[in-house]
CSV table of C-alpha atoms in Angstrom, one decimal:
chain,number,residue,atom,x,y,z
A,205,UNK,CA,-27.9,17.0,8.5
A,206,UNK,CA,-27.7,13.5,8.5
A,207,UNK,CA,-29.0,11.4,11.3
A,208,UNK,CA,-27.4,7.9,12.8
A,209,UNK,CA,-30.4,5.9,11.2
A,210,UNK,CA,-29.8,7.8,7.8
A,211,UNK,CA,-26.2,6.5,8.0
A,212,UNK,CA,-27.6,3.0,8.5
A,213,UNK,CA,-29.7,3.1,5.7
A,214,UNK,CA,-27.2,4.6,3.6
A,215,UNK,CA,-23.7,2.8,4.7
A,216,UNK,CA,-24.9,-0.7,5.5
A,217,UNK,CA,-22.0,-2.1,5.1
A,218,UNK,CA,-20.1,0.5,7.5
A,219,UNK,CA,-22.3,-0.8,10.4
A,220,UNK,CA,-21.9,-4.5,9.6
A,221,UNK,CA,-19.2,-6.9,10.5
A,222,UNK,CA,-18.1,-7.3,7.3
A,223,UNK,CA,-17.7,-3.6,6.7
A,224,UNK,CA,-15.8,-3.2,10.1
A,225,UNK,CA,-13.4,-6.9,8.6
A,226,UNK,CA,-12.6,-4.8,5.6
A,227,UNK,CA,-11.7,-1.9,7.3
A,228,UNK,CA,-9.3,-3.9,9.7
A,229,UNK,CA,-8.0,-5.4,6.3
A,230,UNK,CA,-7.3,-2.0,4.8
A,231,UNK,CA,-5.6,-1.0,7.8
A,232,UNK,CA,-3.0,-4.1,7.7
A,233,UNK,CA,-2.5,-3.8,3.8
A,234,UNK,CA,-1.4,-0.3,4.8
A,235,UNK,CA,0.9,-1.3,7.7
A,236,UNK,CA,2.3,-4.7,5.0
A,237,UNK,CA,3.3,-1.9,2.1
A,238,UNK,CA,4.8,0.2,4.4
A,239,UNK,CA,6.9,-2.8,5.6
A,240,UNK,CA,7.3,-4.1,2.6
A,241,UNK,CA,8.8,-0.8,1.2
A,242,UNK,CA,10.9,-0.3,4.1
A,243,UNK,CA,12.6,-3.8,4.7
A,244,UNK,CA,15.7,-2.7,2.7
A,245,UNK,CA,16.6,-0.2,5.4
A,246,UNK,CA,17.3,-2.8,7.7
A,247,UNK,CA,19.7,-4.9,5.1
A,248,UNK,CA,21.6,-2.2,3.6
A,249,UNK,CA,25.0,-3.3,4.3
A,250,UNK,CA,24.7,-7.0,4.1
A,251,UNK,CA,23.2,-6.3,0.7
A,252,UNK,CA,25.6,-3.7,-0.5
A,253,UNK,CA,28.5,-6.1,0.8
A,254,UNK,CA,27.0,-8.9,-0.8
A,255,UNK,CA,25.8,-7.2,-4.6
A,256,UNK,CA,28.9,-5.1,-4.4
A,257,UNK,CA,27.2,-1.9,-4.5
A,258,UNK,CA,28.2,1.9,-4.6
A,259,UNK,CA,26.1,3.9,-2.2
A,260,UNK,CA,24.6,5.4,-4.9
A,261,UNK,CA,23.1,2.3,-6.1
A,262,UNK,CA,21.6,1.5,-2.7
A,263,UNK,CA,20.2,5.4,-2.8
A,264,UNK,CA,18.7,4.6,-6.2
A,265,UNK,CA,17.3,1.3,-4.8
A,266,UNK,CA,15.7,2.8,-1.6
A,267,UNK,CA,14.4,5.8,-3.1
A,268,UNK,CA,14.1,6.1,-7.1
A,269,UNK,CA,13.2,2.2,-8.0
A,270,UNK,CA,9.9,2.4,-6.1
A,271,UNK,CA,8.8,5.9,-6.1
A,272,UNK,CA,9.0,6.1,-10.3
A,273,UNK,CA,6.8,3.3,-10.5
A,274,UNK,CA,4.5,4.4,-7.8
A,275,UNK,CA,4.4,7.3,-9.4
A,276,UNK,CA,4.1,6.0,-12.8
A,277,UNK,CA,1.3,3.5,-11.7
A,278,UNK,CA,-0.4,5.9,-9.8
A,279,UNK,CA,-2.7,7.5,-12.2
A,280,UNK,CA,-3.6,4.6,-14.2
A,281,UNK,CA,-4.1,2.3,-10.5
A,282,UNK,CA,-6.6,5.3,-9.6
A,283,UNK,CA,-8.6,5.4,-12.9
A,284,UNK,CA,-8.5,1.4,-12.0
A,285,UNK,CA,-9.8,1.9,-8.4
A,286,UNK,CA,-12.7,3.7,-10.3
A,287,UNK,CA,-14.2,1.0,-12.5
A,288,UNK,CA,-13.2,-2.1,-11.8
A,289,UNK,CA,-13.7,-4.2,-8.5
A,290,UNK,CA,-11.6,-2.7,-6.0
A,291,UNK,CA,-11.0,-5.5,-3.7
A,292,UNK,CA,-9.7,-8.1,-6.8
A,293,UNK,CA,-7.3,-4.8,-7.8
A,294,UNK,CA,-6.1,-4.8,-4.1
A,295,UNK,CA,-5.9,-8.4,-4.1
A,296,UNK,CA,-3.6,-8.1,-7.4
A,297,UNK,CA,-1.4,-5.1,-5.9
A,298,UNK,CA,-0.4,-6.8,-2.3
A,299,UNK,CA,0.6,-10.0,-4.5
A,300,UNK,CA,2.5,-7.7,-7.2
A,301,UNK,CA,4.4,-6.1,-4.4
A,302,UNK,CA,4.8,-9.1,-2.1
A,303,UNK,CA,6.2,-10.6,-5.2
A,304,UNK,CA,8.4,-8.0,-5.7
A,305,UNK,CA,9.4,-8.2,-1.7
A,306,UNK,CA,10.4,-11.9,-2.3
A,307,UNK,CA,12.1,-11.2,-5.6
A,308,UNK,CA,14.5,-8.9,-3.9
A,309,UNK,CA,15.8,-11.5,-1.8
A,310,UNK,CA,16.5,-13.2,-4.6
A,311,UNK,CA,18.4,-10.5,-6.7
A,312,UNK,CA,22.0,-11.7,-7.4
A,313,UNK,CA,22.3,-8.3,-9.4
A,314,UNK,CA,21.6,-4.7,-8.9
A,315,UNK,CA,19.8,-4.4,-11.8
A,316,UNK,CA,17.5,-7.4,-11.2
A,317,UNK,CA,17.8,-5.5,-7.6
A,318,UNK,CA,16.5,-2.7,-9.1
A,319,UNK,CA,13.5,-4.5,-10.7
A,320,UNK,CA,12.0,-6.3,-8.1
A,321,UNK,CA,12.2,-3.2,-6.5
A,322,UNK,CA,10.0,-1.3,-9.0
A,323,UNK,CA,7.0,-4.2,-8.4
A,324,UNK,CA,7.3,-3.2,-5.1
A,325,UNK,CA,6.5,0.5,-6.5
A,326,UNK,CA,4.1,-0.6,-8.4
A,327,UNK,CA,2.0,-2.6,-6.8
A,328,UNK,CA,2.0,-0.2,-4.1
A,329,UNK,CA,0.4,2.3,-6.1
A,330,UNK,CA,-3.1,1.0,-5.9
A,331,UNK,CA,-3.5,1.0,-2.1
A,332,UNK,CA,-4.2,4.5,-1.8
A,333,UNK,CA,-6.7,4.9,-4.7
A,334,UNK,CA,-8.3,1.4,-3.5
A,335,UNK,CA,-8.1,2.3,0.0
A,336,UNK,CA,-9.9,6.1,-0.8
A,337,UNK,CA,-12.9,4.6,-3.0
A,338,UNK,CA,-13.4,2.1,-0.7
A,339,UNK,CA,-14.1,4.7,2.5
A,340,UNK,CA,-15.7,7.2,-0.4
A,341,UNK,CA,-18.5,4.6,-0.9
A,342,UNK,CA,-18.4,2.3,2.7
A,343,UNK,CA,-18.1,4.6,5.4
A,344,UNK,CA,-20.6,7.9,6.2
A,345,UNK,CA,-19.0,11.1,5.6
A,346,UNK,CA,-18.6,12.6,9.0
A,347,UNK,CA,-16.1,9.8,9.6
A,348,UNK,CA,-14.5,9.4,6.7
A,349,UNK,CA,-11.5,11.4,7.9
A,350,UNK,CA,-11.4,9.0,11.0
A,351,UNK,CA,-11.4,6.6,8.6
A,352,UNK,CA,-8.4,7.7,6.6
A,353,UNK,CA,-6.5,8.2,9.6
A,354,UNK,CA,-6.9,4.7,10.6
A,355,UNK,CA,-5.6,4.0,7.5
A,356,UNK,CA,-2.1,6.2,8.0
A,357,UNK,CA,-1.8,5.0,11.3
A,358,UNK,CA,-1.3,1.6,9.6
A,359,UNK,CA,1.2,2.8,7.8
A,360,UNK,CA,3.2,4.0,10.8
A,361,UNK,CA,2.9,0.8,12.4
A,362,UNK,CA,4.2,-0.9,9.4
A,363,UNK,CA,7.1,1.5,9.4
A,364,UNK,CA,7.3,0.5,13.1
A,365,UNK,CA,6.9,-3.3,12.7
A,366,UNK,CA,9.7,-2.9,9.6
């Protein structure tokens, strides 16, 4: 059994400022994809007024243009997470899908729509594998569900904020 000094010793950077910073960091990247992801909900109709679009081309744009890139991304982002530095790769995802964000206000098409909508996918798909290594190797294992649960709770007040 591990004791609170063995923790110390073996999660510095859990007890640290810097560890706790990151954590608070993880937990707002979480709540900005979430947003990010969702902001279409709240602009359906303008959009589909605007772009001329079927409701099945908003269904495709909410639902299949992200989650085939997420999904698509998802293994590769993950073997990523693994061996390269994690916060540069999380650094490079928020700006992919931020990018993506921005680029969908600027779509004048559905396909271009549909595009800027699958950077949002895919730069989405490293936050979990990031965010997962990260707690793996920062934070002691008897909190380390905690710690992922921090993590979702951004992600509902992302939805929230959206």
């Amino acid at each position: 059994m591990t004791t609170v000094m063995d923790d110390r010793e073996r999660y510095p950077a859990y007890f640290s400022t810097g560890g706790r910073v990151m954590f608070i960091a993880l937990v707002l990247t979480a709540a900005l994809c979430t947003m990010d992801r969702m902001v279409l909900s709240l602009v359906v109709d303008p959009v589909k007024h605007d772009l001329l679009m079927t409701d099945t081309q908003i269904g495709l744009l909410q639902g299949l243009s992200c989650s085939l890139m997420y999904s698509l991304a998802g293994i590769p982002l993950g073997l990523m997470a693994d061996r390269v530095a994690r916060g540069k790769l999380l650094a490079a995802a928020v700006l992919i899908w931020s990018l993506g964000t921005v680029l969908c206000g600027f779509a004048s098409s559905y396909e271009f729509f549909f595009f800027a909508r699958m950077l949002v996918g895919t730069g989405e798909a490293a936050l979990w594998p990031v965010a997962i290594s990260l707690i793996g190797d920062l934070v002691p294992q008897r909190n380390r569900g905690t710690a992922i649960g921090w993590v979702i709770i951004g992600q509902l007040m992302g939805s929230s904020f959206s």
